[in-house]
Amino acid sequence: MEKILVLDFGGQYNQLIARRVRDEHVYAEILPYTTPIGDIAAAGYSGIIFTGGPNSVYDPASPHYDAGILSLGVPVLGICYGCQLIAWMERGEVASAPVSEYGKIELDVCAGSALFDGVPETSVVWMSHTDYISAAPSGFTVTARTPDCPCAAMECAERGIYAVQFHPEVTHSQFGQRMLHNFLYSVCGCHGDWVMDDFIEKTVASLRERIGDKKVVLGLSGGIDSSVAAGLLSRAVGKQLTCVFVDQGLMRKDEGDMVEGTFTRLFDMNFVRVNCQEHFLSKLAGVVDPEAKRKIIGEEFYAVFWDEIRREGGGGFFAQGTIYPDCIESGKGDAAVIKTHHNRVKMPDDIEFEGVIEPLSELFKDEVRAVGEKLGIPRELVWRQPFPGPGLGVRIIGEVTAEKVKILQEADAVFRDEMAKSGYERELSQFFAVLPDVKTVGVMGDHRTYDHLIALRAITTDNFMTADWARIPYELLARVSNRITNEVGHVNRVVYDITSKPPGTVEWE
Ligand code: XMP
């Protein structure tokens, strides 16, 4: 399989670069800049992309790379910091720019280039830099510029070296995807063999071979990753797969039944559902601190899960829905900085498996979704909003009780129902109801009430690191509020959260 290396110098768009390459049906993997050149040479890449990064190439402490990489005979594309690094390695000049460029900037193509085939002479690109190339290295042609950047793109086509100061991977760069396409197909000579149908076929075949006639167990959370992993494994080995679904009773209304129904109907496998709401609620009794609740829910989840695995009898393989972003080492700072593998689970000492299987470890989230759809997993599961592992446990502020779980499930179901009916749900990244630990005075008929408050939260975001509260129409909010106070017992007031992140977080706990 042809593949592209995205060499990570710590830029914020590194995963995006790899995803855009994969959008062109070429497999891309991300490795830190500390990867030895010998390993890169041996891996047989069709092309290498140097990413952006926050440093200045003239700072001796900044991440550098062996200039020999430009002589491997593998085409290279440098982006932003990666572009400046090429200039630096080839003895051009890089300096602090008199004018920094940030945002959408007009780019003028000033020389013919394979990279700009099909790109108009003038177009908009996304810039984000304070340094610039003040003199291109000898042997390089400047192929594009902007009013404040005399070398916005340069190349040495004979050696297959291309560099752009702007970010073609960002959608604000009007023809960025076209440029990446040109690099992959015209410069690197790729053919585009990364397609999801092939992925399913190849993965199913290799899972069959590896698993043989052994058993596999998988913990199913109802989230997209474990669901798609279950789908692939079921297709590969059918009843040799046992999926253990721990229902802690902190999911949304009817969600446990939906997960069970979907998997038992769609796939050939053994499905084991462990209903343990009472157990979780007893462990959570009297606990109000959010982090303590998270810890208890996380620990109990695995305690129940491993007990079930012991009951099933050990042996065979253990499967997980780890996806590619969980496996990438960050290039920021030292090689020692490794992203927490939050999807990877530590196994108790008394449980032994022949090995761990992670069928999605090469895929980004959107690719996992594409595979899920091709496997026939319903849209509502494949396109599910993020849902915190501790579930409603962190949406009930203060102590979690069975009564509060029921109230919140009902209120949340009304909110979701109205959002679906209005068609508004597709516009939002996440929305849900929260049950704060607050009772307020109300009036119903001629009676005074003293009951729970429900808060509604709805956000838009690209990445969940920052978020804005959603401007949903008042009429919709009015309907939701009306229905919740009428239909859900013990709720007499509804409020809407108008806090962005920061300073708020998406969840209330
Ligand atoms: P915050 O509240 O940190 O949420 O702004 C950002 C995104 O992460 C989700 N989230 C969690 N997911 N376990 C999870 O698996 C958790 O403990 C957790 N806390 C927050 C949240 O729903 C949002 O999508």
Coordinates of C-alpha atoms and ligand atoms in Angstrom, one line a residue:
M1 CA 0.0 0.0 0.0
E2 CA 1.3 3.4 -0.9
K3 CA 1.7 5.8 2.1
I4 CA 2.7 9.3 2.9
L5 CA 4.6 10.3 6.0
V6 CA 3.5 13.4 7.9
L7 CA 6.5 14.4 9.9
D8 CA 5.3 16.2 13.0
F9 CA 7.1 19.4 14.1
G10 CA 4.4 20.3 16.6
G11 CA 1.9 22.2 14.5
Q12 CA -1.7 22.4 15.4
Y13 CA -3.0 21.1 12.1
N14 CA -0.9 17.9 11.9
Q15 CA -3.8 15.5 12.1
L16 CA -5.8 17.6 9.7
I17 CA -2.9 17.2 7.1
A18 CA -3.1 13.4 7.4
R19 CA -6.8 13.4 7.1
R20 CA -6.8 15.6 4.0
V21 CA -4.3 13.3 2.4
R22 CA -6.5 10.3 3.3
D23 CA -9.5 12.2 1.8
E24 CA -7.5 11.9 -1.5
H25 CA -7.4 8.1 -0.9
V26 CA -3.8 7.9 0.1
Y27 CA -2.8 6.5 3.4
A28 CA -1.0 8.9 5.7
E29 CA 0.7 8.3 9.0
I30 CA 2.1 10.8 11.5
L31 CA 5.5 10.3 13.1
P32 CA 7.4 12.7 15.4
Y33 CA 10.3 14.7 14.0
T34 CA 12.6 12.6 16.2
T35 CA 12.0 9.5 14.0
P36 CA 15.5 8.4 12.8
I37 CA 16.1 9.1 9.1
G38 CA 17.1 5.4 8.6
D39 CA 13.6 4.3 9.7
I40 CA 12.0 6.8 7.3
A41 CA 14.2 5.7 4.4
A42 CA 13.4 2.0 5.1
A43 CA 9.6 2.5 5.3
G44 CA 9.1 3.1 1.5
Y45 CA 7.1 6.3 1.6
S46 CA 5.7 7.8 -1.6
G47 CA 6.1 11.3 -0.2
I48 CA 6.9 13.2 3.0
I49 CA 5.1 16.3 4.4
F50 CA 6.8 18.5 7.0
T51 CA 4.2 20.0 9.2
G52 CA 4.0 23.5 10.7
G53 CA 5.2 24.2 14.2
P54 CA 5.3 27.0 16.8
N55 CA 9.1 27.5 16.7
S56 CA 11.6 29.6 14.8
V57 CA 14.1 27.6 12.7
Y58 CA 16.9 29.9 13.6
D59 CA 16.5 29.1 17.3
P60 CA 19.0 26.3 17.9
A61 CA 16.6 24.7 20.4
S62 CA 13.9 24.4 17.7
P63 CA 13.1 21.0 16.2
H64 CA 15.4 20.4 13.2
Y65 CA 15.9 17.5 10.9
D66 CA 18.8 15.7 9.1
A67 CA 19.2 17.6 5.8
G68 CA 19.8 14.1 4.3
I69 CA 16.0 13.6 4.2
L70 CA 16.0 15.9 1.1
S71 CA 18.3 13.5 -0.7
L72 CA 16.4 10.3 -0.1
G73 CA 14.8 10.6 -3.5
V74 CA 11.3 10.8 -1.9
P75 CA 9.3 14.0 -2.7
V76 CA 8.9 16.4 0.1
L77 CA 6.3 19.1 0.8
G78 CA 7.0 21.6 3.6
I79 CA 4.2 23.5 5.2
C80 CA 4.6 26.7 7.2
Y81 CA 7.4 25.9 9.7
G82 CA 8.2 22.9 7.5
C83 CA 8.6 25.3 4.6
Q84 CA 11.0 27.5 6.5
L85 CA 12.9 24.4 7.7
I86 CA 13.5 23.4 4.1
A87 CA 14.8 26.9 3.3
W88 CA 17.1 26.7 6.4
M89 CA 18.4 23.2 5.6
E90 CA 19.2 24.3 2.0
R91 CA 21.0 27.4 3.2
G92 CA 18.4 30.0 2.3
E93 CA 17.5 32.8 4.8
V94 CA 14.7 32.8 7.4
A95 CA 14.0 35.9 9.5
S96 CA 11.3 37.5 11.6
A97 CA 8.9 39.0 9.1
P98 CA 8.4 42.7 9.1
V99 CA 4.6 42.0 8.8
S100 CA 3.2 38.8 10.3
E101 CA 0.3 37.3 8.3
Y102 CA -2.6 35.7 10.0
G103 CA -5.9 34.6 8.4
K104 CA -7.1 34.7 4.8
I105 CA -4.5 36.3 2.5
E106 CA -4.5 36.7 -1.3
L107 CA -1.9 34.5 -3.0
D108 CA -0.4 35.2 -6.4
V109 CA 1.1 32.3 -8.3
C110 CA 4.1 33.8 -10.1
A111 CA 5.7 30.7 -11.8
G112 CA 4.4 27.5 -13.3
S113 CA 4.3 24.6 -10.8
A114 CA 3.0 21.1 -10.7
L115 CA 1.6 22.0 -7.3
F116 CA -0.5 24.8 -8.7
D117 CA -2.0 22.9 -11.7
G118 CA -5.7 24.0 -11.9
V119 CA -5.1 26.7 -9.3
P120 CA -5.9 30.3 -10.5
E121 CA -3.2 32.9 -10.6
T122 CA -4.9 34.6 -7.6
S123 CA -6.6 32.8 -4.8
V124 CA -7.1 32.9 -1.0
V125 CA -5.0 30.9 1.3
W126 CA -4.8 30.6 5.1
M127 CA -1.6 32.1 6.7
S128 CA -0.3 31.9 10.2
H129 CA 3.3 33.0 10.6
T130 CA 5.6 35.5 12.2
D131 CA 8.8 34.3 10.5
Y132 CA 9.3 34.2 6.7
I133 CA 11.8 33.2 4.0
S134 CA 13.7 36.3 3.3
A135 CA 15.9 34.6 0.6
A136 CA 15.0 31.3 -1.1
P137 CA 17.9 28.8 -1.2
S138 CA 19.9 28.7 -4.5
G139 CA 18.5 26.2 -6.9
F140 CA 14.9 27.0 -5.7
T141 CA 12.3 28.9 -7.7
V142 CA 9.8 31.1 -5.9
T143 CA 6.4 30.1 -7.3
A144 CA 4.0 32.2 -5.3
R145 CA 3.9 35.3 -3.1
T146 CA 1.6 37.6 -1.1
P147 CA 1.8 41.3 -0.6
D148 CA 3.8 40.7 2.7
C149 CA 5.5 37.5 1.9
P150 CA 8.0 37.5 -1.0
C151 CA 8.4 33.7 -0.9
A152 CA 5.0 32.2 -0.1
A153 CA 5.9 29.0 -2.1
M154 CA 9.1 27.7 -3.5
E155 CA 10.3 24.5 -5.1
C156 CA 13.2 22.6 -6.7
A157 CA 11.2 20.4 -9.0
E158 CA 14.2 18.3 -10.2
R159 CA 14.7 17.1 -6.6
G160 CA 11.0 16.8 -5.9
I161 CA 11.1 19.4 -3.1
Y162 CA 8.1 21.7 -2.6
A163 CA 7.4 24.2 0.2
V164 CA 4.5 26.5 1.0
Q165 CA 4.3 29.1 3.7
F166 CA 0.5 28.9 3.9
H167 CA -1.7 26.0 5.1
P168 CA -3.2 24.1 2.2
E169 CA -4.9 21.6 4.6
V170 CA -7.2 24.3 6.1
T171 CA -10.5 24.7 4.3
H172 CA -10.1 28.5 4.2
S173 CA -7.3 27.9 1.6
Q174 CA -9.6 27.9 -1.4
F175 CA -7.5 25.6 -3.6
G176 CA -5.6 23.9 -0.8
Q177 CA -7.1 20.4 -1.4
R178 CA -6.3 20.8 -5.1
M179 CA -2.6 21.5 -4.2
L180 CA -2.4 18.5 -1.9
H181 CA -4.0 16.4 -4.7
N182 CA -1.4 17.7 -7.1
F183 CA 1.5 16.9 -4.7
L184 CA 0.2 13.3 -4.1
Y185 CA -0.7 12.4 -7.7
S186 CA 1.5 14.5 -9.9
V187 CA 4.6 14.8 -7.7
C188 CA 4.6 11.6 -5.7
G189 CA 2.9 9.5 -8.3
C190 CA 0.3 8.0 -6.0
H191 CA -2.6 6.1 -7.4
G192 CA -5.1 6.3 -4.5
D193 CA -5.4 2.8 -3.0
W194 CA -6.8 3.9 0.4
V195 CA -10.5 3.2 0.1
M196 CA -12.8 2.1 2.9
D197 CA -14.4 -0.9 1.1
D198 CA -10.9 -2.4 0.6
F199 CA -10.1 -1.5 4.3
I200 CA -13.1 -3.6 5.4
E201 CA -12.2 -6.5 3.2
K202 CA -8.5 -6.6 4.1
T203 CA -9.2 -6.1 7.8
V204 CA -11.8 -8.8 8.0
A205 CA -9.4 -11.2 6.2
S206 CA -6.5 -10.4 8.5
L207 CA -8.6 -10.6 11.6
R208 CA -9.8 -14.1 10.5
E209 CA -6.2 -15.2 10.0
R210 CA -5.0 -13.8 13.3
I211 CA -7.9 -15.1 15.4
G212 CA -8.2 -18.5 13.8
D213 CA -10.6 -20.6 15.9
K214 CA -10.0 -18.7 19.1
K215 CA -12.4 -16.5 21.1
V216 CA -12.4 -12.7 21.2
V217 CA -13.9 -10.4 23.8
L218 CA -14.7 -6.8 23.3
G219 CA -16.1 -4.2 25.8
L220 CA -18.9 -2.4 24.1
S221 CA -19.8 1.1 25.4
G222 CA -22.4 2.0 22.7
G223 CA -20.0 4.6 21.5
I224 CA -19.0 4.8 17.8
D225 CA -15.5 3.3 18.1
S226 CA -16.3 0.1 20.0
S227 CA -19.4 -0.3 17.9
V228 CA -17.5 -0.3 14.7
A229 CA -14.8 -2.6 16.1
A230 CA -17.6 -5.0 17.1
G231 CA -19.1 -4.8 13.6
L232 CA -15.7 -5.7 11.9
L233 CA -15.0 -8.5 14.4
S234 CA -18.5 -9.9 14.0
R235 CA -18.1 -10.0 10.2
A236 CA -14.7 -11.7 10.6
V237 CA -15.4 -14.4 13.3
G238 CA -19.2 -14.3 14.1
K239 CA -20.0 -16.2 17.3
Q240 CA -16.4 -16.5 18.3
L241 CA -16.9 -12.8 19.4
T242 CA -18.4 -12.0 22.7
C243 CA -19.3 -8.3 23.3
V244 CA -19.7 -7.3 26.9
F245 CA -21.9 -4.3 27.4
V246 CA -21.8 -2.8 30.9
D247 CA -24.9 -0.8 31.4
Q248 CA -24.2 1.3 34.5
G249 CA -27.7 2.8 34.3
L250 CA -26.3 6.3 33.6
M251 CA -27.0 6.4 29.9
R252 CA -29.6 8.5 28.2
K253 CA -33.3 7.3 28.1
D254 CA -33.7 3.9 26.3
E255 CA -30.1 4.0 25.1
G256 CA -29.1 0.7 26.7
D257 CA -32.0 -1.0 24.9
M258 CA -31.1 0.7 21.6
V259 CA -27.5 -0.6 21.8
E260 CA -28.6 -4.1 22.7
G261 CA -31.3 -4.1 20.0
T262 CA -29.0 -2.9 17.4
F263 CA -26.2 -5.3 18.0
T264 CA -28.3 -8.4 18.5
R265 CA -30.3 -7.6 15.4
L266 CA -27.5 -6.6 13.1
F267 CA -24.6 -8.8 14.0
D268 CA -23.8 -12.4 14.6
M269 CA -22.0 -12.5 18.0
N270 CA -22.6 -13.3 21.6
F271 CA -24.0 -10.2 23.3
V272 CA -23.8 -10.0 27.1
R273 CA -25.5 -7.1 28.8
V274 CA -24.6 -6.5 32.4
N275 CA -27.3 -4.3 34.1
C276 CA -25.8 -2.8 37.2
Q277 CA -27.4 0.6 37.9
E278 CA -28.0 -0.4 41.5
H279 CA -24.4 -1.3 42.0
F280 CA -23.2 2.0 40.6
L281 CA -25.7 4.0 42.6
S282 CA -24.7 2.3 45.8
K283 CA -21.0 3.2 45.1
L284 CA -22.0 6.8 44.3
A285 CA -24.2 7.3 47.3
G286 CA -23.2 10.5 49.2
V287 CA -20.5 11.4 46.7
V288 CA -20.7 14.9 45.4
D289 CA -17.2 15.8 44.1
P290 CA -17.1 15.5 40.3
E291 CA -13.6 14.0 40.1
A292 CA -14.5 11.5 42.8
K293 CA -17.6 10.5 40.8
R294 CA -15.6 10.1 37.6
K295 CA -13.1 8.0 39.4
I296 CA -15.7 5.7 41.0
I297 CA -17.6 5.3 37.7
G298 CA -14.4 4.5 35.7
E299 CA -13.1 2.0 38.3
E300 CA -16.4 0.3 38.8
F301 CA -17.0 0.0 35.0
Y302 CA -13.8 -2.0 34.6
A303 CA -14.4 -3.9 37.8
V304 CA -17.7 -5.1 36.5
F305 CA -16.2 -5.7 33.0
W306 CA -13.3 -7.8 34.2
D307 CA -15.6 -9.8 36.5
E308 CA -17.7 -10.7 33.5
I309 CA -14.6 -11.6 31.5
R310 CA -13.5 -13.9 34.3
R311 CA -17.0 -15.5 34.2
E312 CA -16.6 -16.0 30.4
G313 CA -13.3 -17.8 31.0
G314 CA -10.0 -16.3 29.8
G315 CA -8.0 -17.1 26.8
G316 CA -8.3 -15.9 23.2
F317 CA -8.0 -12.3 22.3
F318 CA -9.0 -9.0 23.8
A319 CA -10.2 -6.4 21.4
Q320 CA -10.4 -2.6 21.8
G321 CA -11.8 0.2 19.7
T322 CA -8.6 2.3 19.9
I323 CA -8.5 4.7 17.0
Y324 CA -5.5 6.4 15.3
P325 CA -5.5 9.7 17.2
D326 CA -5.2 7.6 20.4
C327 CA -1.9 6.2 19.1
I328 CA -0.1 9.2 17.7
E329 CA 2.9 10.5 19.5
S330 CA 3.0 14.3 19.7
G331 CA 6.0 16.0 18.1
K332 CA 5.7 18.9 20.5
G333 CA 8.7 19.4 22.7
D334 CA 10.5 16.1 23.5
A335 CA 10.0 12.8 22.0
A336 CA 9.1 11.7 25.5
V337 CA 5.9 13.6 25.4
I338 CA 3.3 11.0 24.3
K339 CA -0.4 11.5 24.0
T340 CA -2.3 9.7 26.7
H341 CA -3.7 6.5 25.2
H342 CA -7.0 7.1 26.9
N343 CA -8.7 4.3 25.0
R344 CA -6.2 1.7 26.0
V345 CA -7.0 -0.2 29.0
K346 CA -4.8 -1.8 31.7
M347 CA -5.5 -5.4 32.3
P348 CA -5.6 -7.0 35.7
D349 CA -2.7 -9.4 36.4
D350 CA -4.9 -12.5 36.7
I351 CA -6.4 -12.2 33.3
E352 CA -4.4 -13.4 30.3
F353 CA -5.0 -13.1 26.6
E354 CA -3.0 -14.2 23.7
G355 CA -3.0 -10.7 22.4
V356 CA -4.8 -7.4 22.0
I357 CA -6.6 -6.6 18.8
E358 CA -7.2 -3.0 17.7
P359 CA -8.9 -3.2 14.3
L360 CA -9.4 0.6 14.1
S361 CA -5.9 1.7 15.2
E362 CA -5.2 3.1 11.7
L363 CA -8.4 5.2 11.3
F364 CA -9.4 8.7 12.1
K365 CA -12.9 9.3 13.5
D366 CA -14.5 10.2 10.2
E367 CA -13.0 7.0 8.6
V368 CA -14.4 5.0 11.5
R369 CA -17.8 6.5 10.7
A370 CA -17.5 5.7 7.0
V371 CA -16.6 2.1 7.9
G372 CA -19.6 2.0 10.4
E373 CA -22.0 3.1 7.7
K374 CA -20.7 0.5 5.2
L375 CA -21.1 -2.2 7.9
G376 CA -24.8 -1.1 8.2
I377 CA -24.6 0.3 11.7
P378 CA -27.6 2.8 12.0
R379 CA -26.9 6.5 11.5
E380 CA -28.1 7.4 14.9
L381 CA -25.2 5.3 16.3
V382 CA -22.6 6.2 13.8
W383 CA -23.3 9.9 14.0
R384 CA -23.8 10.0 17.7
Q385 CA -22.8 13.0 19.6
P386 CA -19.9 12.7 22.1
F387 CA -21.2 11.3 25.4
P388 CA -19.0 11.3 28.5
G389 CA -17.8 8.0 29.8
P390 CA -19.3 8.7 33.2
G391 CA -22.6 9.4 31.5
L392 CA -25.3 11.2 33.3
G393 CA -23.2 10.8 36.5
V394 CA -21.5 14.1 35.5
R395 CA -24.7 15.8 34.3
I396 CA -26.4 15.4 37.7
I397 CA -24.7 17.9 39.9
G398 CA -24.1 16.7 43.4
E399 CA -25.2 13.3 44.6
V400 CA -26.5 10.9 42.0
T401 CA -29.7 9.0 42.9
A402 CA -32.1 6.8 40.9
E403 CA -34.8 9.5 41.1
K404 CA -32.5 12.2 39.7
V405 CA -31.3 9.8 36.9
K406 CA -35.0 9.3 35.9
I407 CA -35.8 13.0 35.9
L408 CA -32.8 13.9 33.9
Q409 CA -33.4 11.0 31.4
E410 CA -36.9 12.2 30.8
A411 CA -36.0 15.9 30.4
D412 CA -33.1 15.1 28.1
A413 CA -35.4 12.9 26.0
V414 CA -37.8 15.8 25.5
F415 CA -35.0 18.1 24.5
R416 CA -33.6 15.6 22.0
D417 CA -37.1 14.9 20.6
E418 CA -37.8 18.6 19.9
M419 CA -34.3 19.2 18.5
A420 CA -34.8 16.2 16.1
K421 CA -38.3 17.3 15.1
S422 CA -37.1 20.9 14.3
G423 CA -34.2 19.5 12.3
Y424 CA -31.9 21.7 14.4
E425 CA -29.9 18.8 15.8
R426 CA -27.8 18.5 12.6
E427 CA -26.6 22.1 13.1
L428 CA -25.2 21.5 16.6
S429 CA -22.1 19.6 17.9
Q430 CA -23.6 18.6 21.2
F431 CA -26.7 19.3 23.3
F432 CA -28.1 17.8 26.4
A433 CA -29.9 18.5 29.7
V434 CA -28.3 18.9 33.1
L435 CA -29.8 18.5 36.5
P436 CA -28.2 21.0 38.9
D437 CA -28.5 20.3 42.6
V438 CA -31.0 23.2 42.9
K439 CA -34.6 23.4 43.9
T440 CA -36.6 26.5 43.2
V441 CA -40.1 27.8 44.1
G442 CA -42.8 27.7 41.5
V443 CA -46.5 27.8 41.2
M444 CA -48.8 25.3 39.6
G445 CA -52.5 25.9 39.6
D446 CA -53.0 27.5 43.0
H447 CA -50.2 25.5 44.6
R448 CA -46.8 26.5 45.5
T449 CA -44.2 24.0 44.3
Y450 CA -40.6 23.5 45.4
D451 CA -38.9 21.3 42.8
H452 CA -36.0 20.7 40.5
L453 CA -34.4 23.0 38.0
I454 CA -33.3 21.7 34.5
A455 CA -30.6 23.4 32.6
L456 CA -30.3 23.0 28.8
R457 CA -26.9 23.1 27.2
A458 CA -26.3 23.3 23.4
I459 CA -23.0 24.1 21.7
T460 CA -21.3 24.5 18.4
T461 CA -17.6 23.7 18.0
D462 CA -15.0 22.4 15.6
N463 CA -12.8 20.6 18.1
F464 CA -14.4 20.7 21.6
M465 CA -11.3 22.6 22.9
T466 CA -13.3 25.8 22.5
A467 CA -17.1 26.1 22.0
D468 CA -19.8 28.6 21.6
W469 CA -23.3 28.3 23.0
A470 CA -25.8 27.7 20.3
R471 CA -28.2 30.5 19.3
I472 CA -31.2 28.2 19.1
P473 CA -34.5 29.9 18.3
Y474 CA -36.6 31.1 21.2
E475 CA -39.7 29.3 19.9
L476 CA -37.8 26.0 20.1
L477 CA -36.6 26.8 23.6
A478 CA -40.1 27.7 24.6
R479 CA -41.5 24.4 23.3
V480 CA -38.8 22.4 25.2
S481 CA -39.4 24.3 28.4
N482 CA -43.1 23.9 28.2
R483 CA -42.9 20.2 27.5
I484 CA -40.4 19.6 30.3
T485 CA -42.3 21.4 33.0
N486 CA -45.6 19.7 31.8
E487 CA -44.3 16.2 31.1
V488 CA -41.5 15.6 33.5
G489 CA -42.5 15.2 37.2
H490 CA -40.7 17.3 39.8
V491 CA -39.4 19.9 37.4
N492 CA -40.8 23.4 37.7
R493 CA -38.2 25.6 36.0
V494 CA -35.9 25.4 32.9
V495 CA -32.9 27.6 32.1
Y496 CA -30.6 27.8 29.1
D497 CA -26.8 27.9 29.5
I498 CA -25.4 30.9 27.6
T499 CA -21.7 30.3 28.5
S500 CA -19.0 29.7 25.9
K501 CA -15.9 27.6 26.5
P502 CA -13.8 29.1 27.8
P503 CA -14.6 30.2 30.5
G504 CA -17.2 27.4 30.9
T505 CA -16.6 23.8 29.9
V506 CA -19.1 21.8 27.8
E507 CA -20.2 19.6 30.6
W508 CA -21.1 21.1 33.9
E509 CA -18.9 18.8 35.9
Ligands
XMP1 P1 -15.6 19.6 28.5 O1 -16.7 19.5 29.5 O2 -14.2 19.1 29.0 O3 -16.0 18.6 27.4 O4 -15.5 20.9 27.9 C1 -15.4 18.4 26.1 C2 -15.9 17.2 25.4 O5 -15.5 16.0 26.2 C3 -16.6 15.3 26.7 N1 -16.3 14.9 28.1 C4 -16.0 13.6 28.4 N2 -15.8 12.5 27.7 N3 -15.2 11.3 29.6 C5 -15.5 11.3 28.3 O6 -15.4 10.3 27.6 C6 -15.4 12.4 30.4 O7 -15.1 12.3 31.6 C7 -15.7 13.6 29.8 N4 -15.9 14.9 30.2 C8 -16.3 15.6 29.1 C9 -17.8 16.3 26.6 O8 -19.1 15.6 26.5 C10 -17.5 17.1 25.4 O9 -17.9 16.5 24.2

